[in-house]
Amino acid sequence: MTFDASGRLPEAFLTPGGSSFMDFLAGHAPDLLPGRRSLGQADFSADVPHGTTIVAATFPGGVVMAGDRRATMGNVIAQRDIEKVFPADEYSAVAFAGTAGFGIEMVRLFQVELEHYEKLEGATLSLDGKANRLSALIRGNLAMAMQGLAVVPLFAGYDPDIKGGRIFSYDPTGGRYEEHHFHSVGSGSVFARGALKKLYRDDLSVTDCVTAVIQSLIDAADDDSATGGPDMLRRIFPVVGVVTADGYQRLPEDEVATIVDAAWAERHHRPDGPAAAKLT
Protein backbone atom coordinates (compact mmCIF):
# COMPACT_ATOMS: atom_id res chain seq x y z
CA MET A 1 0.00 0.00 0.00
CA THR A 2 1.44 3.41 -1.01
CA PHE A 3 1.01 6.79 0.68
CA ASP A 4 1.15 10.25 -0.87
CA ALA A 5 3.83 12.86 -0.10
CA SER A 6 2.01 14.00 3.05
CA GLY A 7 1.92 10.48 4.43
CA ARG A 8 -1.82 10.12 3.83
CA LEU A 9 -3.60 7.35 1.98
CA PRO A 10 -4.52 8.22 -1.63
CA GLU A 11 -7.95 9.78 -2.07
CA ALA A 12 -9.22 6.64 -3.82
CA PHE A 13 -8.74 4.67 -0.64
CA LEU A 14 -10.76 7.19 1.36
CA THR A 15 -13.69 7.31 -1.07
CA PRO A 16 -14.41 3.68 -2.04
CA GLY A 17 -17.28 4.73 -4.30
CA GLY A 18 -19.49 1.76 -3.49
CA SER A 19 -20.89 -0.38 -0.73
CA SER A 20 -19.01 -3.53 -1.79
CA PHE A 21 -15.65 -4.10 -0.14
CA MET A 22 -14.95 -6.87 -2.66
CA ASP A 23 -15.39 -4.48 -5.60
CA PHE A 24 -13.11 -1.96 -3.88
CA LEU A 25 -10.47 -4.63 -3.26
CA ALA A 26 -10.72 -5.89 -6.83
CA GLY A 27 -10.06 -2.37 -8.09
CA HIS A 28 -7.14 -1.49 -5.83
CA ALA A 29 -5.50 -4.73 -4.70
CA PRO A 30 -6.88 -7.62 -6.79
CA ASP A 31 -3.98 -9.86 -5.79
CA LEU A 32 -5.47 -10.04 -2.29
CA LEU A 33 -8.53 -11.87 -3.59
CA PRO A 34 -8.14 -15.66 -3.41
CA GLY A 35 -9.43 -16.23 -6.93
CA ARG A 36 -6.90 -13.85 -8.49
CA ARG A 37 -3.85 -15.89 -7.46
CA SER A 38 -2.13 -18.12 -9.97
CA LEU A 39 -1.00 -21.53 -8.76
CA GLY A 40 0.10 -22.96 -12.10
CA GLN A 41 -1.35 -26.22 -13.35
CA ALA A 42 -0.68 -28.46 -10.35
CA ASP A 43 -3.42 -30.33 -8.50
CA PHE A 44 -3.25 -29.30 -4.84
CA SER A 45 -6.34 -31.16 -3.66
CA ALA A 46 -4.46 -33.77 -1.57
CA ASP A 47 -1.67 -31.49 -0.32
CA VAL A 48 -3.58 -29.02 1.83
CA PRO A 49 -5.88 -29.43 4.87
CA HIS A 50 -9.57 -29.77 4.11
CA GLY A 51 -12.46 -29.15 6.48
CA THR A 52 -15.25 -31.66 6.39
CA THR A 53 -18.79 -31.78 7.76
CA ILE A 54 -21.01 -28.85 8.74
CA VAL A 55 -24.74 -28.91 9.49
CA ALA A 56 -27.57 -26.45 10.09
CA ALA A 57 -31.17 -26.82 11.22
CA THR A 58 -33.97 -24.37 11.94
CA PHE A 59 -36.23 -24.22 14.98
CA PRO A 60 -39.12 -21.85 15.77
CA GLY A 61 -37.44 -18.46 16.07
CA GLY A 62 -33.99 -19.20 14.74
CA VAL A 63 -31.36 -21.54 13.35
CA VAL A 64 -28.52 -23.71 14.70
CA MET A 65 -25.26 -24.26 12.84
CA ALA A 66 -22.56 -26.73 13.91
CA GLY A 67 -19.34 -28.17 12.56
CA ASP A 68 -17.00 -30.98 13.46
CA ARG A 69 -13.41 -30.07 14.37
CA ARG A 70 -11.38 -32.29 12.03
CA ALA A 71 -9.30 -31.21 9.06
CA THR A 72 -7.78 -33.89 6.83
CA MET A 73 -4.93 -33.94 4.33
CA GLY A 74 -5.40 -37.00 2.18
CA ASN A 75 -5.59 -39.91 4.60
CA VAL A 76 -3.92 -37.94 7.41
CA ILE A 77 -5.64 -35.98 10.17
CA ALA A 78 -4.13 -32.50 9.69
CA GLN A 79 -5.84 -30.82 12.67
CA ARG A 80 -8.17 -32.02 15.42
CA ASP A 81 -9.54 -28.69 16.65
CA ILE A 82 -10.11 -26.55 13.55
CA GLU A 83 -13.07 -24.16 13.68
CA LYS A 84 -15.41 -24.01 10.69
CA VAL A 85 -18.41 -22.12 12.12
CA PHE A 86 -18.27 -18.32 12.50
CA PRO A 87 -20.59 -15.35 12.92
CA ALA A 88 -21.00 -13.61 9.55
CA ASP A 89 -22.49 -10.58 11.27
CA GLU A 90 -24.78 -9.97 14.23
CA TYR A 91 -27.69 -11.96 12.79
CA SER A 92 -26.12 -14.63 10.61
CA ALA A 93 -23.60 -17.46 10.65
CA VAL A 94 -21.34 -18.98 8.03
CA ALA A 95 -19.42 -22.24 7.94
CA PHE A 96 -17.32 -23.96 5.32
CA ALA A 97 -16.26 -27.34 4.03
CA GLY A 98 -13.34 -27.75 1.66
CA THR A 99 -9.89 -26.16 1.50
CA ALA A 100 -9.28 -24.94 5.04
CA GLY A 101 -6.93 -22.02 4.33
CA PHE A 102 -9.12 -20.50 1.61
CA GLY A 103 -12.24 -21.28 3.63
CA ILE A 104 -11.05 -19.25 6.62
CA GLU A 105 -9.89 -16.45 4.32
CA MET A 106 -13.24 -16.40 2.51
CA VAL A 107 -15.10 -16.18 5.81
CA ARG A 108 -12.98 -13.21 6.90
CA LEU A 109 -13.54 -11.42 3.60
CA PHE A 110 -17.27 -12.06 3.87
CA GLN A 111 -17.34 -10.65 7.41
CA VAL A 112 -15.54 -7.51 6.21
CA GLU A 113 -17.84 -7.24 3.20
CA LEU A 114 -20.94 -7.17 5.43
CA GLU A 115 -19.36 -4.76 7.91
CA HIS A 116 -18.19 -2.48 5.09
CA TYR A 117 -21.70 -2.32 3.61
CA GLU A 118 -23.25 -1.53 6.99
CA LYS A 119 -20.78 1.27 7.71
CA LEU A 120 -21.27 2.94 4.32
CA GLU A 121 -25.03 2.49 4.00
CA GLY A 122 -25.98 2.85 7.67
CA ALA A 123 -28.14 -0.26 7.42
CA THR A 124 -27.64 -4.00 7.25
CA LEU A 125 -28.22 -6.07 4.15
CA SER A 126 -31.28 -8.28 4.03
CA LEU A 127 -30.61 -11.98 4.58
CA ASP A 128 -31.10 -12.58 0.84
CA GLY A 129 -28.63 -9.77 0.13
CA LYS A 130 -26.03 -11.35 2.41
CA ALA A 131 -26.56 -14.73 0.74
CA ASN A 132 -26.05 -13.12 -2.69
CA ARG A 133 -22.81 -11.42 -1.58
CA LEU A 134 -21.43 -14.77 -0.44
CA SER A 135 -22.42 -16.28 -3.79
CA ALA A 136 -20.33 -13.67 -5.61
CA LEU A 137 -17.38 -14.38 -3.32
CA ILE A 138 -17.51 -18.09 -4.12
CA ARG A 139 -17.78 -17.39 -7.84
CA GLY A 140 -14.56 -15.40 -7.60
CA ASN A 141 -12.80 -18.52 -6.31
CA LEU A 142 -13.83 -20.65 -9.30
CA ALA A 143 -10.32 -20.81 -10.78
CA MET A 144 -9.02 -22.25 -7.50
CA ALA A 145 -11.93 -24.69 -7.29
CA MET A 146 -11.01 -26.03 -10.74
CA GLN A 147 -7.56 -26.88 -9.34
CA GLY A 148 -8.97 -28.85 -6.43
CA LEU A 149 -9.08 -25.99 -3.92
CA ALA A 150 -12.84 -25.66 -3.66
CA VAL A 151 -14.57 -24.02 -0.71
CA VAL A 152 -18.25 -24.81 -0.17
CA PRO A 153 -19.89 -22.67 2.53
CA LEU A 154 -23.16 -23.02 4.38
CA PHE A 155 -24.89 -19.78 5.33
CA ALA A 156 -27.78 -19.27 7.74
CA GLY A 157 -29.36 -16.46 9.65
CA TYR A 158 -32.38 -14.91 11.30
CA ASP A 159 -34.86 -13.28 8.94
CA PRO A 160 -37.07 -10.67 10.67
CA ASP A 161 -39.61 -10.88 7.86
CA ILE A 162 -40.55 -14.44 8.77
CA LYS A 163 -39.33 -14.21 12.38
CA GLY A 164 -37.33 -17.37 11.92
CA GLY A 165 -34.19 -18.94 10.55
CA ARG A 166 -33.24 -19.63 6.92
CA ILE A 167 -30.47 -21.78 5.44
CA PHE A 168 -28.57 -21.33 2.15
CA SER A 169 -26.23 -23.80 0.47
CA TYR A 170 -23.87 -23.21 -2.46
CA ASP A 171 -22.02 -25.07 -5.18
CA PRO A 172 -18.38 -24.30 -6.16
CA THR A 173 -19.53 -22.06 -9.03
CA GLY A 174 -21.42 -19.74 -6.67
CA GLY A 175 -24.89 -21.20 -7.26
CA ARG A 176 -27.14 -20.35 -4.30
CA TYR A 177 -29.90 -22.62 -3.05
CA GLU A 178 -32.26 -22.11 -0.15
CA GLU A 179 -32.68 -25.21 1.99
CA HIS A 180 -35.66 -25.95 4.20
CA HIS A 181 -35.55 -27.20 7.79
CA PHE A 182 -32.00 -28.59 7.70
CA HIS A 183 -28.96 -29.17 5.51
CA SER A 184 -25.41 -30.47 5.64
CA VAL A 185 -22.26 -29.96 3.56
CA GLY A 186 -18.99 -31.88 3.44
CA SER A 187 -17.76 -35.43 3.13
CA GLY A 188 -20.03 -36.73 5.88
CA SER A 189 -23.06 -34.72 4.80
CA VAL A 190 -25.02 -37.64 3.37
CA PHE A 191 -24.90 -39.39 6.75
CA ALA A 192 -25.65 -36.21 8.72
CA ARG A 193 -28.69 -35.44 6.55
CA GLY A 194 -29.87 -39.02 6.92
CA ALA A 195 -29.78 -38.66 10.70
CA LEU A 196 -31.57 -35.31 10.62
CA LYS A 197 -34.32 -36.73 8.42
CA LYS A 198 -35.22 -39.02 11.30
CA LEU A 199 -34.59 -36.64 14.21
CA TYR A 200 -35.91 -33.32 12.90
CA ARG A 201 -39.29 -31.88 13.90
CA ASP A 202 -40.80 -28.47 13.21
CA ASP A 203 -41.36 -27.80 16.91
CA LEU A 204 -37.85 -28.47 18.25
CA SER A 205 -36.68 -26.33 21.15
CA VAL A 206 -33.24 -24.72 20.92
CA THR A 207 -31.72 -27.45 23.09
CA ASP A 208 -33.42 -30.22 21.11
CA CYS A 209 -32.25 -28.70 17.84
CA VAL A 210 -28.66 -28.49 19.11
CA THR A 211 -28.94 -32.11 20.29
CA ALA A 212 -30.21 -33.19 16.85
CA VAL A 213 -27.34 -31.55 14.94
CA ILE A 214 -24.77 -32.99 17.36
CA GLN A 215 -26.32 -36.44 16.96
CA SER A 216 -26.09 -35.98 13.18
CA LEU A 217 -22.37 -35.14 13.43
CA ILE A 218 -21.78 -38.23 15.56
CA ASP A 219 -23.57 -40.32 12.91
CA ALA A 220 -21.49 -38.70 10.16
CA ALA A 221 -18.27 -39.49 12.04
CA ASP A 222 -19.46 -43.07 12.51
CA ASP A 223 -19.55 -43.65 8.74
CA ASP A 224 -17.17 -41.06 7.26
CA SER A 225 -13.49 -41.29 8.20
CA ALA A 226 -12.87 -37.61 7.35
CA THR A 227 -15.45 -36.37 9.85
CA GLY A 228 -14.31 -36.03 13.43
CA GLY A 229 -16.93 -36.75 16.04
CA PRO A 230 -16.65 -35.43 19.59
CA ASP A 231 -13.13 -36.24 20.85
CA MET A 232 -13.98 -37.62 24.29
CA LEU A 233 -10.33 -38.22 25.22
CA ARG A 234 -9.17 -34.67 24.45
CA ARG A 235 -12.59 -33.10 25.24
CA ILE A 236 -12.78 -31.41 21.84
CA PHE A 237 -16.39 -30.80 20.84
CA PRO A 238 -18.21 -29.38 17.80
CA VAL A 239 -18.52 -25.63 17.44
CA VAL A 240 -22.20 -24.70 17.71
CA GLY A 241 -23.68 -21.31 16.79
CA VAL A 242 -27.27 -20.25 17.47
CA VAL A 243 -28.89 -17.31 15.66
CA THR A 244 -32.15 -15.77 16.89
CA ALA A 245 -33.78 -12.33 17.07
CA ASP A 246 -31.25 -11.61 19.83
CA GLY A 247 -28.35 -12.19 17.43
CA TYR A 248 -25.59 -14.75 17.01
CA GLN A 249 -24.36 -16.68 20.01
CA ARG A 250 -21.66 -19.31 20.12
CA LEU A 251 -22.89 -21.97 22.50
CA PRO A 252 -20.53 -22.13 25.50
CA GLU A 253 -18.17 -25.10 25.60
CA ASP A 254 -19.62 -26.44 28.84
CA GLU A 255 -23.17 -26.48 27.41
CA VAL A 256 -22.00 -28.34 24.31
CA ALA A 257 -20.08 -30.75 26.53
CA THR A 258 -23.20 -31.51 28.58
CA ILE A 259 -25.21 -32.35 25.46
CA VAL A 260 -22.38 -34.42 23.98
CA ASP A 261 -21.86 -36.36 27.23
CA ALA A 262 -25.57 -37.23 27.36
CA ALA A 263 -25.60 -38.31 23.72
CA TRP A 264 -22.44 -40.35 24.20
CA ALA A 265 -23.87 -42.10 27.24
CA GLU A 266 -26.94 -43.11 25.22
CA ARG A 267 -24.69 -44.51 22.49
CA HIS A 268 -23.25 -47.04 24.94
CA HIS A 269 -26.70 -48.65 24.93
CA ARG A 270 -27.64 -47.87 21.32
CA PRO A 271 -24.48 -47.34 19.20
CA ASP A 272 -26.46 -46.32 16.12
CA GLY A 273 -28.04 -43.39 17.92
CA PRO A 274 -31.55 -42.53 19.11
CA ALA A 275 -34.54 -44.08 17.41
CA ALA A 276 -36.81 -41.87 15.36
CA ALA A 277 -40.37 -41.23 16.47
CA LYS A 278 -42.68 -44.17 15.85
CA LEU A 279 -44.64 -44.22 12.61
CA THR A 280 -48.34 -43.51 13.07
XYZ file of C-alpha atoms in Angstrom:
280
model
C 0.000 0.000 0.000
C 1.440 3.412 -1.010
C 1.008 6.794 0.678
C 1.153 10.253 -0.872
C 3.825 12.864 -0.101
C 2.008 14.003 3.051
C 1.920 10.477 4.429
C -1.824 10.118 3.833
C -3.598 7.355 1.983
C -4.515 8.217 -1.634
C -7.947 9.776 -2.067
C -9.223 6.645 -3.823
C -8.736 4.670 -0.636
C -10.757 7.191 1.361
C -13.685 7.308 -1.066
C -14.413 3.685 -2.040
C -17.282 4.730 -4.303
C -19.490 1.764 -3.494
C -20.885 -0.383 -0.731
C -19.010 -3.531 -1.790
C -15.648 -4.105 -0.145
C -14.954 -6.872 -2.662
C -15.392 -4.476 -5.603
C -13.109 -1.962 -3.878
C -10.467 -4.634 -3.256
C -10.724 -5.890 -6.832
C -10.065 -2.365 -8.093
C -7.139 -1.486 -5.829
C -5.504 -4.733 -4.696
C -6.882 -7.621 -6.792
C -3.980 -9.858 -5.791
C -5.469 -10.045 -2.288
C -8.526 -11.873 -3.589
C -8.140 -15.663 -3.408
C -9.432 -16.229 -6.934
C -6.901 -13.855 -8.491
C -3.851 -15.889 -7.455
C -2.127 -18.115 -9.972
C -1.004 -21.531 -8.760
C 0.100 -22.956 -12.095
C -1.355 -26.221 -13.353
C -0.678 -28.457 -10.347
C -3.424 -30.326 -8.502
C -3.248 -29.302 -4.839
C -6.342 -31.162 -3.660
C -4.459 -33.767 -1.568
C -1.672 -31.494 -0.317
C -3.577 -29.023 1.834
C -5.880 -29.431 4.867
C -9.568 -29.775 4.112
C -12.460 -29.148 6.477
C -15.251 -31.664 6.392
C -18.792 -31.783 7.761
C -21.014 -28.848 8.741
C -24.740 -28.909 9.490
C -27.565 -26.451 10.089
C -31.169 -26.818 11.223
C -33.967 -24.369 11.943
C -36.225 -24.219 14.984
C -39.121 -21.854 15.775
C -37.444 -18.464 16.073
C -33.987 -19.203 14.739
C -31.362 -21.543 13.352
C -28.522 -23.706 14.700
C -25.256 -24.263 12.837
C -22.559 -26.728 13.907
C -19.344 -28.168 12.565
C -17.000 -30.978 13.462
C -13.406 -30.072 14.368
C -11.381 -32.293 12.035
C -9.296 -31.211 9.059
C -7.784 -33.888 6.833
C -4.927 -33.937 4.327
C -5.401 -36.996 2.182
C -5.590 -39.908 4.595
C -3.922 -37.943 7.409
C -5.637 -35.979 10.175
C -4.135 -32.504 9.694
C -5.836 -30.824 12.667
C -8.168 -32.022 15.421
C -9.539 -28.692 16.646
C -10.112 -26.550 13.551
C -13.072 -24.157 13.685
C -15.407 -24.011 10.695
C -18.408 -22.122 12.123
C -18.273 -18.325 12.502
C -20.586 -15.351 12.918
C -20.998 -13.614 9.553
C -22.487 -10.579 11.272
C -24.775 -9.970 14.228
C -27.687 -11.958 12.789
C -26.121 -14.632 10.606
C -23.602 -17.460 10.653
C -21.337 -18.985 8.031
C -19.424 -22.241 7.944
C -17.318 -23.960 5.320
C -16.255 -27.342 4.027
C -13.345 -27.745 1.661
C -9.894 -26.162 1.499
C -9.275 -24.939 5.035
C -6.930 -22.019 4.325
C -9.124 -20.501 1.612
C -12.237 -21.279 3.627
C -11.055 -19.249 6.616
C -9.892 -16.451 4.319
C -13.241 -16.398 2.508
C -15.105 -16.177 5.809
C -12.981 -13.208 6.901
C -13.541 -11.416 3.597
C -17.274 -12.062 3.870
C -17.342 -10.647 7.408
C -15.535 -7.515 6.206
C -17.841 -7.242 3.199
C -20.937 -7.171 5.428
C -19.361 -4.759 7.910
C -18.194 -2.480 5.088
C -21.703 -2.317 3.611
C -23.250 -1.529 6.991
C -20.782 1.275 7.711
C -21.272 2.945 4.317
C -25.031 2.494 3.997
C -25.978 2.851 7.665
C -28.136 -0.265 7.417
C -27.635 -4.003 7.250
C -28.217 -6.071 4.145
C -31.276 -8.282 4.028
C -30.613 -11.982 4.580
C -31.096 -12.580 0.844
C -28.634 -9.771 0.127
C -26.034 -11.353 2.410
C -26.560 -14.731 0.735
C -26.047 -13.118 -2.685
C -22.814 -11.417 -1.580
C -21.427 -14.768 -0.445
C -22.416 -16.279 -3.790
C -20.329 -13.667 -5.605
C -17.379 -14.378 -3.324
C -17.510 -18.094 -4.121
C -17.782 -17.390 -7.839
C -14.563 -15.396 -7.598
C -12.798 -18.515 -6.308
C -13.833 -20.654 -9.296
C -10.320 -20.805 -10.777
C -9.020 -22.250 -7.499
C -11.926 -24.692 -7.290
C -11.011 -26.035 -10.738
C -7.559 -26.880 -9.339
C -8.968 -28.854 -6.427
C -9.080 -25.986 -3.923
C -12.844 -25.661 -3.659
C -14.570 -24.018 -0.706
C -18.251 -24.810 -0.173
C -19.890 -22.674 2.526
C -23.157 -23.025 4.379
C -24.887 -19.777 5.328
C -27.780 -19.275 7.744
C -29.364 -16.455 9.655
C -32.381 -14.912 11.304
C -34.865 -13.284 8.936
C -37.065 -10.671 10.672
C -39.609 -10.878 7.862
C -40.550 -14.437 8.766
C -39.332 -14.207 12.384
C -37.328 -17.367 11.915
C -34.186 -18.941 10.546
C -33.245 -19.630 6.923
C -30.468 -21.775 5.437
C -28.573 -21.335 2.150
C -26.227 -23.798 0.470
C -23.871 -23.207 -2.465
C -22.019 -25.071 -5.176
C -18.381 -24.302 -6.160
C -19.532 -22.059 -9.032
C -21.424 -19.743 -6.674
C -24.887 -21.200 -7.256
C -27.137 -20.349 -4.302
C -29.904 -22.623 -3.048
C -32.264 -22.110 -0.149
C -32.683 -25.215 1.988
C -35.662 -25.954 4.199
C -35.553 -27.197 7.788
C -31.997 -28.589 7.703
C -28.961 -29.168 5.505
C -25.406 -30.470 5.643
C -22.259 -29.956 3.557
C -18.994 -31.885 3.439
C -17.757 -35.435 3.126
C -20.035 -36.729 5.885
C -23.062 -34.716 4.802
C -25.021 -37.638 3.370
C -24.905 -39.389 6.754
C -25.653 -36.209 8.718
C -28.690 -35.445 6.551
C -29.871 -39.023 6.918
C -29.776 -38.661 10.699
C -31.566 -35.308 10.618
C -34.318 -36.735 8.415
C -35.217 -39.023 11.300
C -34.585 -36.640 14.215
C -35.909 -33.316 12.904
C -39.288 -31.881 13.898
C -40.802 -28.471 13.207
C -41.362 -27.796 16.908
C -37.851 -28.472 18.253
C -36.678 -26.329 21.149
C -33.240 -24.724 20.923
C -31.718 -27.446 23.093
C -33.420 -30.216 21.114
C -32.249 -28.697 17.841
C -28.656 -28.492 19.109
C -28.940 -32.108 20.287
C -30.212 -33.187 16.851
C -27.338 -31.551 14.941
C -24.766 -32.993 17.359
C -26.316 -36.443 16.957
C -26.086 -35.982 13.175
C -22.369 -35.139 13.426
C -21.777 -38.233 15.559
C -23.567 -40.318 12.913
C -21.492 -38.696 10.165
C -18.270 -39.493 12.038
C -19.458 -43.070 12.506
C -19.554 -43.655 8.738
C -17.168 -41.063 7.259
C -13.488 -41.286 8.197
C -12.869 -37.611 7.346
C -15.454 -36.375 9.848
C -14.312 -36.027 13.426
C -16.929 -36.752 16.037
C -16.646 -35.432 19.588
C -13.131 -36.237 20.847
C -13.976 -37.616 24.290
C -10.331 -38.218 25.223
C -9.169 -34.668 24.455
C -12.588 -33.097 25.238
C -12.779 -31.410 21.841
C -16.388 -30.801 20.838
C -18.205 -29.383 17.796
C -18.518 -25.627 17.442
C -22.198 -24.701 17.707
C -23.677 -21.312 16.788
C -27.274 -20.251 17.472
C -28.893 -17.307 15.662
C -32.154 -15.772 16.892
C -33.775 -12.331 17.066
C -31.247 -11.607 19.828
C -28.347 -12.192 17.430
C -25.588 -14.751 17.008
C -24.355 -16.676 20.015
C -21.665 -19.311 20.122
C -22.892 -21.970 22.500
C -20.533 -22.130 25.504
C -18.173 -25.099 25.604
C -19.622 -26.439 28.843
C -23.166 -26.480 27.414
C -22.003 -28.338 24.309
C -20.080 -30.752 26.535
C -23.199 -31.508 28.583
C -25.214 -32.348 25.459
C -22.376 -34.419 23.984
C -21.863 -36.363 27.228
C -25.566 -37.232 27.359
C -25.600 -38.308 23.715
C -22.437 -40.351 24.196
C -23.874 -42.102 27.237
C -26.936 -43.107 25.224
C -24.685 -44.509 22.488
C -23.253 -47.043 24.943
C -26.699 -48.652 24.934
C -27.637 -47.865 21.324
C -24.480 -47.335 19.202
C -26.460 -46.318 16.121
C -28.041 -43.386 17.919
C -31.546 -42.527 19.106
C -34.541 -44.080 17.410
C -36.812 -41.866 15.363
C -40.372 -41.228 16.466
C -42.684 -44.169 15.845
C -44.635 -44.221 12.612
C -48.337 -43.514 13.067
